[in-house]
């Protein structure tokens, strides 16, 4: 007998990052901002997916 939840696939959150040059979409489970190094890092399962300098990022949003 199958469970209704057996076929569920959970979506990973997507971050939308806007810079002066382009707009980027990054699938990541977490995001951290290092204020000392001025870097925004996006992670998925402990692996870095993307990094941006804080000064280069105009806006970023988390989209579900």
mmCIF file of the C-alpha atoms, coordinates in Angstrom:
data_MODEL
# 
_entry.id   MODEL 
# 
loop_
_atom_site.group_PDB 
_atom_site.id 
_atom_site.type_symbol 
_atom_site.label_atom_id 
_atom_site.label_alt_id 
_atom_site.label_comp_id 
_atom_site.label_asym_id 
_atom_site.label_entity_id 
_atom_site.label_seq_id 
_atom_site.pdbx_PDB_ins_code 
_atom_site.Cartn_x 
_atom_site.Cartn_y 
_atom_site.Cartn_z 
_atom_site.occupancy 
_atom_site.B_iso_or_equiv 
_atom_site.pdbx_formal_charge 
_atom_site.auth_seq_id 
_atom_site.auth_comp_id 
_atom_site.auth_asym_id 
_atom_site.auth_atom_id 
_atom_site.pdbx_PDB_model_num 
ATOM 1  C CA . UNK A 1 1  ? 0.000  0.000  0.000   1.00 0.00 ? 1  UNK A CA 1 
ATOM 2  C CA . UNK A 1 2  ? 1.507  3.324  -1.006  1.00 0.00 ? 2  UNK A CA 1 
ATOM 3  C CA . UNK A 1 3  ? 1.410  6.475  1.038   1.00 0.00 ? 3  UNK A CA 1 
ATOM 4  C CA . UNK A 1 4  ? 0.198  9.735  -0.488  1.00 0.00 ? 4  UNK A CA 1 
ATOM 5  C CA . UNK A 1 5  ? 3.516  11.359 0.546   1.00 0.00 ? 5  UNK A CA 1 
ATOM 6  C CA . UNK A 1 6  ? 5.711  8.766  -1.231  1.00 0.00 ? 6  UNK A CA 1 
ATOM 7  C CA . UNK A 1 7  ? 5.584  10.688 -4.508  1.00 0.00 ? 7  UNK A CA 1 
ATOM 8  C CA . UNK A 1 8  ? 6.210  14.174 -3.088  1.00 0.00 ? 8  UNK A CA 1 
ATOM 9  C CA . UNK A 1 9  ? 9.209  16.054 -4.433  1.00 0.00 ? 9  UNK A CA 1 
ATOM 10 C CA . UNK A 1 10 ? 10.093 19.086 -2.377  1.00 0.00 ? 10 UNK A CA 1 
ATOM 11 C CA . UNK A 1 11 ? 11.263 22.172 -4.225  1.00 0.00 ? 11 UNK A CA 1 
ATOM 12 C CA . UNK A 1 12 ? 14.550 23.772 -3.319  1.00 0.00 ? 12 UNK A CA 1 
ATOM 13 C CA . UNK A 1 13 ? 14.328 27.473 -2.607  1.00 0.00 ? 13 UNK A CA 1 
ATOM 14 C CA . UNK A 1 14 ? 15.643 29.665 -5.399  1.00 0.00 ? 14 UNK A CA 1 
ATOM 15 C CA . UNK A 1 15 ? 17.427 32.938 -4.774  1.00 0.00 ? 15 UNK A CA 1 
ATOM 16 C CA . UNK A 1 16 ? 17.155 35.737 -7.307  1.00 0.00 ? 16 UNK A CA 1 
ATOM 17 C CA . UNK A 1 17 ? 20.270 37.932 -7.210  1.00 0.00 ? 17 UNK A CA 1 
ATOM 18 C CA . UNK A 1 18 ? 20.425 41.212 -9.119  1.00 0.00 ? 18 UNK A CA 1 
ATOM 19 C CA . UNK A 1 19 ? 23.754 42.895 -9.893  1.00 0.00 ? 19 UNK A CA 1 
ATOM 20 C CA . UNK A 1 20 ? 24.673 45.736 -12.241 1.00 0.00 ? 20 UNK A CA 1 
ATOM 21 C CA . UNK A 1 21 ? 25.651 43.200 -14.905 1.00 0.00 ? 21 UNK A CA 1 
ATOM 22 C CA . UNK A 1 22 ? 22.927 40.563 -14.754 1.00 0.00 ? 22 UNK A CA 1 
ATOM 23 C CA . UNK A 1 23 ? 20.245 38.707 -12.816 1.00 0.00 ? 23 UNK A CA 1 
ATOM 24 C CA . UNK A 1 24 ? 21.121 35.257 -11.429 1.00 0.00 ? 24 UNK A CA 1 
ATOM 25 C CA . UNK A 1 25 ? 18.944 32.408 -10.160 1.00 0.00 ? 25 UNK A CA 1 
ATOM 26 C CA . UNK A 1 26 ? 20.581 30.102 -7.652  1.00 0.00 ? 26 UNK A CA 1 
ATOM 27 C CA . UNK A 1 27 ? 19.030 26.985 -6.146  1.00 0.00 ? 27 UNK A CA 1 
ATOM 28 C CA . UNK A 1 28 ? 20.298 26.769 -2.583  1.00 0.00 ? 28 UNK A CA 1 
ATOM 29 C CA . UNK A 1 29 ? 19.030 25.622 0.776   1.00 0.00 ? 29 UNK A CA 1 
ATOM 30 C CA . UNK A 1 30 ? 20.786 28.349 2.788   1.00 0.00 ? 30 UNK A CA 1 
ATOM 31 C CA . UNK A 1 31 ? 22.391 31.735 2.369   1.00 0.00 ? 31 UNK A CA 1 
ATOM 32 C CA . UNK A 1 32 ? 24.919 33.453 4.619   1.00 0.00 ? 32 UNK A CA 1 
ATOM 33 C CA . UNK A 1 33 ? 26.469 36.901 4.632   1.00 0.00 ? 33 UNK A CA 1 
ATOM 34 C CA . UNK A 1 34 ? 30.029 37.263 5.899   1.00 0.00 ? 34 UNK A CA 1 
ATOM 35 C CA . UNK A 1 35 ? 30.243 40.888 7.002   1.00 0.00 ? 35 UNK A CA 1 
ATOM 36 C CA . UNK A 1 36 ? 33.999 40.734 7.629   1.00 0.00 ? 36 UNK A CA 1 
ATOM 37 C CA . UNK A 1 37 ? 34.853 39.489 4.122   1.00 0.00 ? 37 UNK A CA 1 
ATOM 38 C CA . UNK A 1 38 ? 31.815 41.216 2.538   1.00 0.00 ? 38 UNK A CA 1 
ATOM 39 C CA . UNK A 1 39 ? 30.726 38.056 0.711   1.00 0.00 ? 39 UNK A CA 1 
ATOM 40 C CA . UNK A 1 40 ? 27.278 36.503 0.245   1.00 0.00 ? 40 UNK A CA 1 
ATOM 41 C CA . UNK A 1 41 ? 27.464 32.690 -0.039  1.00 0.00 ? 41 UNK A CA 1 
ATOM 42 C CA . UNK A 1 42 ? 24.706 30.349 -1.213  1.00 0.00 ? 42 UNK A CA 1 
ATOM 43 C CA . UNK A 1 43 ? 24.885 26.706 -0.062  1.00 0.00 ? 43 UNK A CA 1 
ATOM 44 C CA . UNK A 1 44 ? 23.156 23.445 -0.869  1.00 0.00 ? 44 UNK A CA 1 
ATOM 45 C CA . UNK A 1 45 ? 23.954 20.365 1.235   1.00 0.00 ? 45 UNK A CA 1 
ATOM 46 C CA . UNK A 1 46 ? 27.113 22.041 2.558   1.00 0.00 ? 46 UNK A CA 1 
ATOM 47 C CA . UNK A 1 47 ? 28.459 22.815 -0.915  1.00 0.00 ? 47 UNK A CA 1 
ATOM 48 C CA . UNK A 1 48 ? 28.893 26.382 -2.135  1.00 0.00 ? 48 UNK A CA 1 
ATOM 49 C CA . UNK A 1 49 ? 26.616 27.058 -5.117  1.00 0.00 ? 49 UNK A CA 1 
ATOM 50 C CA . UNK A 1 50 ? 27.505 30.722 -5.666  1.00 0.00 ? 50 UNK A CA 1 
ATOM 51 C CA . UNK A 1 51 ? 29.370 33.638 -4.101  1.00 0.00 ? 51 UNK A CA 1 
ATOM 52 C CA . UNK A 1 52 ? 28.954 37.373 -4.637  1.00 0.00 ? 52 UNK A CA 1 
ATOM 53 C CA . UNK A 1 53 ? 30.690 40.446 -3.254  1.00 0.00 ? 53 UNK A CA 1 
ATOM 54 C CA . UNK A 1 54 ? 28.227 42.382 -1.100  1.00 0.00 ? 54 UNK A CA 1 
ATOM 55 C CA . UNK A 1 55 ? 29.084 45.599 -2.953  1.00 0.00 ? 55 UNK A CA 1 
ATOM 56 C CA . UNK A 1 56 ? 28.136 44.017 -6.318  1.00 0.00 ? 56 UNK A CA 1 
ATOM 57 C CA . UNK A 1 57 ? 24.674 42.861 -5.214  1.00 0.00 ? 57 UNK A CA 1 
ATOM 58 C CA . UNK A 1 58 ? 21.909 45.411 -5.607  1.00 0.00 ? 58 UNK A CA 1 
ATOM 59 C CA . UNK A 1 59 ? 19.055 43.195 -4.335  1.00 0.00 ? 59 UNK A CA 1 
ATOM 60 C CA . UNK A 1 60 ? 18.352 39.541 -3.702  1.00 0.00 ? 60 UNK A CA 1 
ATOM 61 C CA . UNK A 1 61 ? 15.171 37.625 -2.922  1.00 0.00 ? 61 UNK A CA 1 
ATOM 62 C CA . UNK A 1 62 ? 14.332 34.144 -1.747  1.00 0.00 ? 62 UNK A CA 1 
ATOM 63 C CA . UNK A 1 63 ? 11.666 32.570 -3.937  1.00 0.00 ? 63 UNK A CA 1 
ATOM 64 C CA . UNK A 1 64 ? 9.823  29.399 -2.904  1.00 0.00 ? 64 UNK A CA 1 
# 
